[in-house]
Short mmCIF file of C-alpha atoms in Angstrom, two decimals:
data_model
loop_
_atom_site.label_atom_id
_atom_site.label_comp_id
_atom_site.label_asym_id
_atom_site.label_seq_id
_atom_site.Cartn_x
_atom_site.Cartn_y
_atom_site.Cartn_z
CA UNK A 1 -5.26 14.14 -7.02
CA UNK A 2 -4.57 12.00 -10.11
CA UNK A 3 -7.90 9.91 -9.91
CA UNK A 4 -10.41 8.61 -12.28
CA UNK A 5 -13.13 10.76 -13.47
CA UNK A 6 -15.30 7.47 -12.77
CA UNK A 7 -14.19 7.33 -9.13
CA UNK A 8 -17.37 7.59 -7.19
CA UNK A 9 -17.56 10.69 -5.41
CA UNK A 10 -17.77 9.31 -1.94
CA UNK A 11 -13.98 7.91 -2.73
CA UNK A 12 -13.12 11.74 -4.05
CA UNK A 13 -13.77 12.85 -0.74
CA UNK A 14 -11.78 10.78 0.61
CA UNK A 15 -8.70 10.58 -1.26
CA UNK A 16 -8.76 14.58 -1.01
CA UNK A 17 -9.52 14.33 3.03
CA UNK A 18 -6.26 11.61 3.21
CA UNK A 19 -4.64 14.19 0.82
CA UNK A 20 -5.02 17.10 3.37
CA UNK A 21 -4.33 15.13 6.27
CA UNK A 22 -0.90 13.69 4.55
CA UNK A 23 0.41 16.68 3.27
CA UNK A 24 0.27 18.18 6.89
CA UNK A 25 -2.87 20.68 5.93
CA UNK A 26 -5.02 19.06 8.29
CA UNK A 27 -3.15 18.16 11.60
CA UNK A 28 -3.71 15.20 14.46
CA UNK A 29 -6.79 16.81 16.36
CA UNK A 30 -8.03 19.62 14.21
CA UNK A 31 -11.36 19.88 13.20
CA UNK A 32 -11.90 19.31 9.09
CA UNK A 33 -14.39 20.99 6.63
CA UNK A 34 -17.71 20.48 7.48
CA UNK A 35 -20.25 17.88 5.95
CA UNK A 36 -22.13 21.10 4.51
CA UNK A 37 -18.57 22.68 3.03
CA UNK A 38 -17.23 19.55 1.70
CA UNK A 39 -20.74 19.22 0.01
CA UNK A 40 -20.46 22.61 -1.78
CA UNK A 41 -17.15 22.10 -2.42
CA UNK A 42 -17.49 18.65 -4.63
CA UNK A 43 -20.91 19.78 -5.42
CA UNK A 44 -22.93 16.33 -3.84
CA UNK A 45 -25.45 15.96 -1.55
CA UNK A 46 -24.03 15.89 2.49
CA UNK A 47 -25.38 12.10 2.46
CA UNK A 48 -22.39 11.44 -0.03
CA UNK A 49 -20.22 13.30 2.26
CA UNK A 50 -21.79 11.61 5.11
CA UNK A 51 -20.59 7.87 3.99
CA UNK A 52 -17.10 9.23 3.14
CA UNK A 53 -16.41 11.07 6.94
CA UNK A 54 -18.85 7.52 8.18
CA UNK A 55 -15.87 5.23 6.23
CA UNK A 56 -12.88 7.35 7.32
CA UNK A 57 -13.61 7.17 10.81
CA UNK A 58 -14.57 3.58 10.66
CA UNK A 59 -11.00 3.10 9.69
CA UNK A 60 -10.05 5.04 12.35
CA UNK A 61 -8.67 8.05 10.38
CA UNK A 62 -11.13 10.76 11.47
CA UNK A 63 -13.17 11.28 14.82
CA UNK A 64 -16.22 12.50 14.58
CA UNK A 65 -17.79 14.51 17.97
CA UNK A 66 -21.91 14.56 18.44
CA UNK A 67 -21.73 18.23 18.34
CA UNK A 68 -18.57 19.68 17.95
CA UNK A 69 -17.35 17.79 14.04
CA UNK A 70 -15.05 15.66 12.53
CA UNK A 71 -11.52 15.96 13.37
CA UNK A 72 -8.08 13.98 12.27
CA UNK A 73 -7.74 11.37 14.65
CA UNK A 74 -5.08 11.44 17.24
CA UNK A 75 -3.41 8.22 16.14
CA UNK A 76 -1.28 5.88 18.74
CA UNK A 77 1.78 6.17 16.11
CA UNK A 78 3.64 8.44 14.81
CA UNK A 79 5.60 6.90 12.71
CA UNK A 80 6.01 2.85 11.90
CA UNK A 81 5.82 0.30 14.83
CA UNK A 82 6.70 -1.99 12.04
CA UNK A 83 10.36 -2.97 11.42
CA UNK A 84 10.41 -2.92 7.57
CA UNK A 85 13.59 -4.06 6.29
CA UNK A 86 15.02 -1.98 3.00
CA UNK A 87 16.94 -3.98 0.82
CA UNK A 88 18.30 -1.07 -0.73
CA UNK A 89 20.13 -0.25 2.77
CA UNK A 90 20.83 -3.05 3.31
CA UNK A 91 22.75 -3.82 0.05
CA UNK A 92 24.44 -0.48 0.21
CA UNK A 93 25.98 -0.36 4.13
CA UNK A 94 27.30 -4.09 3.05
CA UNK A 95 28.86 -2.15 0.27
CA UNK A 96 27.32 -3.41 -3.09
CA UNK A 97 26.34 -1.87 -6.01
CA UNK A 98 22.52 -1.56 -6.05
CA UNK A 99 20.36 -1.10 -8.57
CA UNK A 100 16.31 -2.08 -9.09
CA UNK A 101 14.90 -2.43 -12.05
CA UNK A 102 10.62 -2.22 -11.96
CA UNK A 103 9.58 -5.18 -14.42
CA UNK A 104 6.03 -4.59 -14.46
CA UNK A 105 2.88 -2.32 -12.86
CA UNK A 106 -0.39 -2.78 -12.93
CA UNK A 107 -3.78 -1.25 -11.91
CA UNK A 108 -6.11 -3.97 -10.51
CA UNK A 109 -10.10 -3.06 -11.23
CA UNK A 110 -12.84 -5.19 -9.74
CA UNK A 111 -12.57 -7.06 -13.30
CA UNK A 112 -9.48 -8.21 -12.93
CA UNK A 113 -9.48 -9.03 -9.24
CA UNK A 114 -8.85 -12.32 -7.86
CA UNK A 115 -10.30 -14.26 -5.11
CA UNK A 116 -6.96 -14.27 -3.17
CA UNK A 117 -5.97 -10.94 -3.21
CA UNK A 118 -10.11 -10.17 -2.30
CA UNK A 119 -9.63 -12.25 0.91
CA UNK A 120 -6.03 -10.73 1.84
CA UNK A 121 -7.26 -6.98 1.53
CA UNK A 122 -10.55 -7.74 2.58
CA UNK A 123 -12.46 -5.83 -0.93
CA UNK A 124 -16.22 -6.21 -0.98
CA UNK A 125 -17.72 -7.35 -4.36
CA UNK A 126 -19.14 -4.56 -6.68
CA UNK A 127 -22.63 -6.10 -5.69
CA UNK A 128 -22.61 -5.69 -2.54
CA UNK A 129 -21.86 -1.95 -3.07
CA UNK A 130 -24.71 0.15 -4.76
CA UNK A 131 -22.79 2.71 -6.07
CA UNK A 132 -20.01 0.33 -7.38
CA UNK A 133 -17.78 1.38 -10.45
CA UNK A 134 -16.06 -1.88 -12.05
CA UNK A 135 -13.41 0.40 -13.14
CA UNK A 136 -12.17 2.27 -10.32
CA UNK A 137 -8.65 1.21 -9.38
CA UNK A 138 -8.95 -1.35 -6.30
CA UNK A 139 -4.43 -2.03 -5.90
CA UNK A 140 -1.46 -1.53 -7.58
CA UNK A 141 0.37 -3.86 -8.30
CA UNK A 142 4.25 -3.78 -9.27
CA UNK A 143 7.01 -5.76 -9.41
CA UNK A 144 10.96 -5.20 -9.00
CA UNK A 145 13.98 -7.18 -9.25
CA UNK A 146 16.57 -5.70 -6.82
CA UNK A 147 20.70 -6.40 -8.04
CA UNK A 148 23.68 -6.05 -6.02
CA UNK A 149 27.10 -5.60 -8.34
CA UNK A 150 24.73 -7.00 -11.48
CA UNK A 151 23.41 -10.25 -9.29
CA UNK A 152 19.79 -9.99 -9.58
CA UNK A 153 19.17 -10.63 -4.93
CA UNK A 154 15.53 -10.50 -4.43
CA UNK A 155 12.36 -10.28 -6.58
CA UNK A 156 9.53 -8.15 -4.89
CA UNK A 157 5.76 -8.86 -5.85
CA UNK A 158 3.36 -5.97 -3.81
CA UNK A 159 -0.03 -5.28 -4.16
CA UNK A 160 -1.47 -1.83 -2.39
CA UNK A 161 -4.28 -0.49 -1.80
CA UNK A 162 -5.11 2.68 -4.64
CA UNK A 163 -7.73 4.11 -2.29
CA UNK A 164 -5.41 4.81 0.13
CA UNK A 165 -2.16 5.86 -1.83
CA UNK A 166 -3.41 7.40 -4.89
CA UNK A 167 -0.46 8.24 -6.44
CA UNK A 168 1.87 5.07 -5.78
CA UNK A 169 1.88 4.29 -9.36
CA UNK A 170 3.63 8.03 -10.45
CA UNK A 171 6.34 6.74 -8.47
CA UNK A 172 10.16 5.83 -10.64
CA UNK A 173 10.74 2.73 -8.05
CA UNK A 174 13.71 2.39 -9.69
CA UNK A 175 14.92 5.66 -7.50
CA UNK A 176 12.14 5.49 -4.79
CA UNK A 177 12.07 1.93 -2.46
CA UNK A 178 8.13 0.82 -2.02
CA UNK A 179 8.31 0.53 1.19
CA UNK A 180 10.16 3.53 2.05
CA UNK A 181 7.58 5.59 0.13
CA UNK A 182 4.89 3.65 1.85
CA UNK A 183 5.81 4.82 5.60
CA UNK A 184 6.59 7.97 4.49
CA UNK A 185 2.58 8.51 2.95
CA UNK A 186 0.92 6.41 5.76
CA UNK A 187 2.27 5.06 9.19
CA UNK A 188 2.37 1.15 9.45
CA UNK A 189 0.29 0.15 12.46
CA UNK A 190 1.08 -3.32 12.62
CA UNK A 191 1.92 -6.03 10.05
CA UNK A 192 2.73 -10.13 10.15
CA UNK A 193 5.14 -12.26 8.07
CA UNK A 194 6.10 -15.25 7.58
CA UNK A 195 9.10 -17.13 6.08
CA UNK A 196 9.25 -20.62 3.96
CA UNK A 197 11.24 -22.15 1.54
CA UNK A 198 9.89 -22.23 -2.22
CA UNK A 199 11.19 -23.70 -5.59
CA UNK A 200 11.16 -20.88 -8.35
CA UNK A 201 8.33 -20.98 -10.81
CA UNK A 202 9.52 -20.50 -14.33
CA UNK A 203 9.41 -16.45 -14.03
CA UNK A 204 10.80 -16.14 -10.27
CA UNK A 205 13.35 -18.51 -12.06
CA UNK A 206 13.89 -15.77 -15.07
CA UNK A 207 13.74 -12.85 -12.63
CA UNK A 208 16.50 -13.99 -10.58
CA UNK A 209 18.73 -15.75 -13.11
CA UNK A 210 18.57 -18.91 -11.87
CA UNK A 211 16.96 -22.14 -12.83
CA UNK A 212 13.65 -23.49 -12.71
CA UNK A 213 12.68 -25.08 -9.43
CA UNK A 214 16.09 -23.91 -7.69
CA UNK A 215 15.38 -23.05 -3.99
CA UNK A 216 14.21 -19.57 -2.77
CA UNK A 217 13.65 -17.76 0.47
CA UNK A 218 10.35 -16.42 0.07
CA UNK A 219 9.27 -13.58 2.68
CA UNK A 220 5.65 -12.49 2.56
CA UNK A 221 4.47 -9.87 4.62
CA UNK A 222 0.86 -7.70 5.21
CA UNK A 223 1.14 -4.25 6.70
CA UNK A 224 -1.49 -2.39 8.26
CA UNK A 225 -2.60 0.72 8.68
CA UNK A 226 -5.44 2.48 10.47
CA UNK A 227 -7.04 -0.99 11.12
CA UNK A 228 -6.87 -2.01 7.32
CA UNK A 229 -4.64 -3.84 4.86
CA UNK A 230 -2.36 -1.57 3.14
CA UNK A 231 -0.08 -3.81 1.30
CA UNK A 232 1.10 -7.32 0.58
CA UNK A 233 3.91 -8.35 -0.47
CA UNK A 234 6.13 -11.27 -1.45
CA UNK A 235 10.23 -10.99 -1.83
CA UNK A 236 11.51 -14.34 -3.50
CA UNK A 237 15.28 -14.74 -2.83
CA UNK A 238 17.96 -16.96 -4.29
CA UNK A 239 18.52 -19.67 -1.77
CA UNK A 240 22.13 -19.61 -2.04
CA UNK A 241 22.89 -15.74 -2.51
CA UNK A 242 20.70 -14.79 0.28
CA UNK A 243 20.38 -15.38 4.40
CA UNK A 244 18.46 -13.60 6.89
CA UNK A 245 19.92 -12.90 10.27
CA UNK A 246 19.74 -10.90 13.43
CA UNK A 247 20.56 -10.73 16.96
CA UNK A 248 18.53 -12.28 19.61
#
């Protein structure tokens, strides 16, 4: 499931639960392993299990019966309500040459977590959690220039949260878009945006090629999913290579 060792083993259970349910093992109303299998099976005590099924329903993943068990929730979605624009599409049907290149990724631990991105995803401190690990991954972060014909277009910051898609990070995101491979994992419930008008810092400036302070178009969006954050993100564009439009 590509996870820490150090990952507690509440989180185990439920990155292996959200791997069963995503790969299409565990279907939309069918009953899962019970408390005392899933015990046996990671070899903890069902109170661990307990807090894992507890959190997974909480975010509205699993529904749990007095009686009967925990099953897969029926969710209201089946696939995104959310409009998410693809760049890559985009670029393409005008046709351009695209290409993305991935400048950086990182894995975000409760070390190097700061306040903002706490607030946005909504991460409880390590104290307030008893069985805490400073080192288990809390988001990915990575971040992509996208180029049409060798004109560096848009540069994409996005955080996401590593407890829910555990193996974002293996992606090549210069083949795979983000936000493709994001509906494609987990259904976007909902999400807000908005739009305002930046001047580049120094390295928006160097990502896009253009100078220091220049305007930009800066999008910045939150999805959700299941009632929680899944990912922010923030697409700087060069003021005068880009536009957004639609039809009303």
């Amino acid at each position: 499931m590509g996870v820490s060792k150090t990952t507690p083993a509440y989180q185990r259970i439920k990155n292996a639960i959200l791997d069963n349910i995503h790969s299409g093992k565990w279907q939309a109303g069918q009953a899962i392993s019970t408390e005392m299998a899933l015990a046996e099976e990671f070899g903890v005590s069902r109170m661990t299990v307990n807090r894992a099924l507890k959190e997974l329903s909480e975010e509205r993943v699993l529904e749990r019966r007095q009686g009967s068990g925990t099953f897969v929730a029926q969710q209201q979605f089946n696939h995104t309500f959310v409009e998410v624009r693809n760049i890559a599409e985009d670029l393409k049907s005008a046709n351009h040459k695209y290409q993305a290149k991935v400048i950086s990724k990182r894995i975000i631990t409760e070390a190097t977590l700061d306040d903002d991105l706490r607030h946005k995803f909504n991460i409880k401190a390590v104290a307030d959690e008893p069985t805490g690990d400073t080192t288990e991954p809390l988001l990915y972060e990575v971040k992509i220039v996208h180029i049409a014909d060798g004109q560096p277009i848009q540069f994409e910051e996005r955080w996401v949260d590593a407890r829910r898609v555990p193996h974002f990070m293996e992606q090549d995101f210069s083949r795979v878009n983000t936000s493709d491979y994001l509906i494609e994992k987990i259904p976007l419930e909902r999400g807000s945006y908005t739009i305002q008008a930046l001047a580049a810092p120094v390295d928006i400036a160097n990502a896009l090629q253009i100078e220091q302070a220049s305007p930009t178009l800066v999008l910045s969006r939150k999805t959700f999913s299941a009632g929680q954050v899944l990912t922010v993100v923030k697409m700087w564009h060069a003021g005068d290579r880009y536009q957004f439009a639609g039809e009303l």
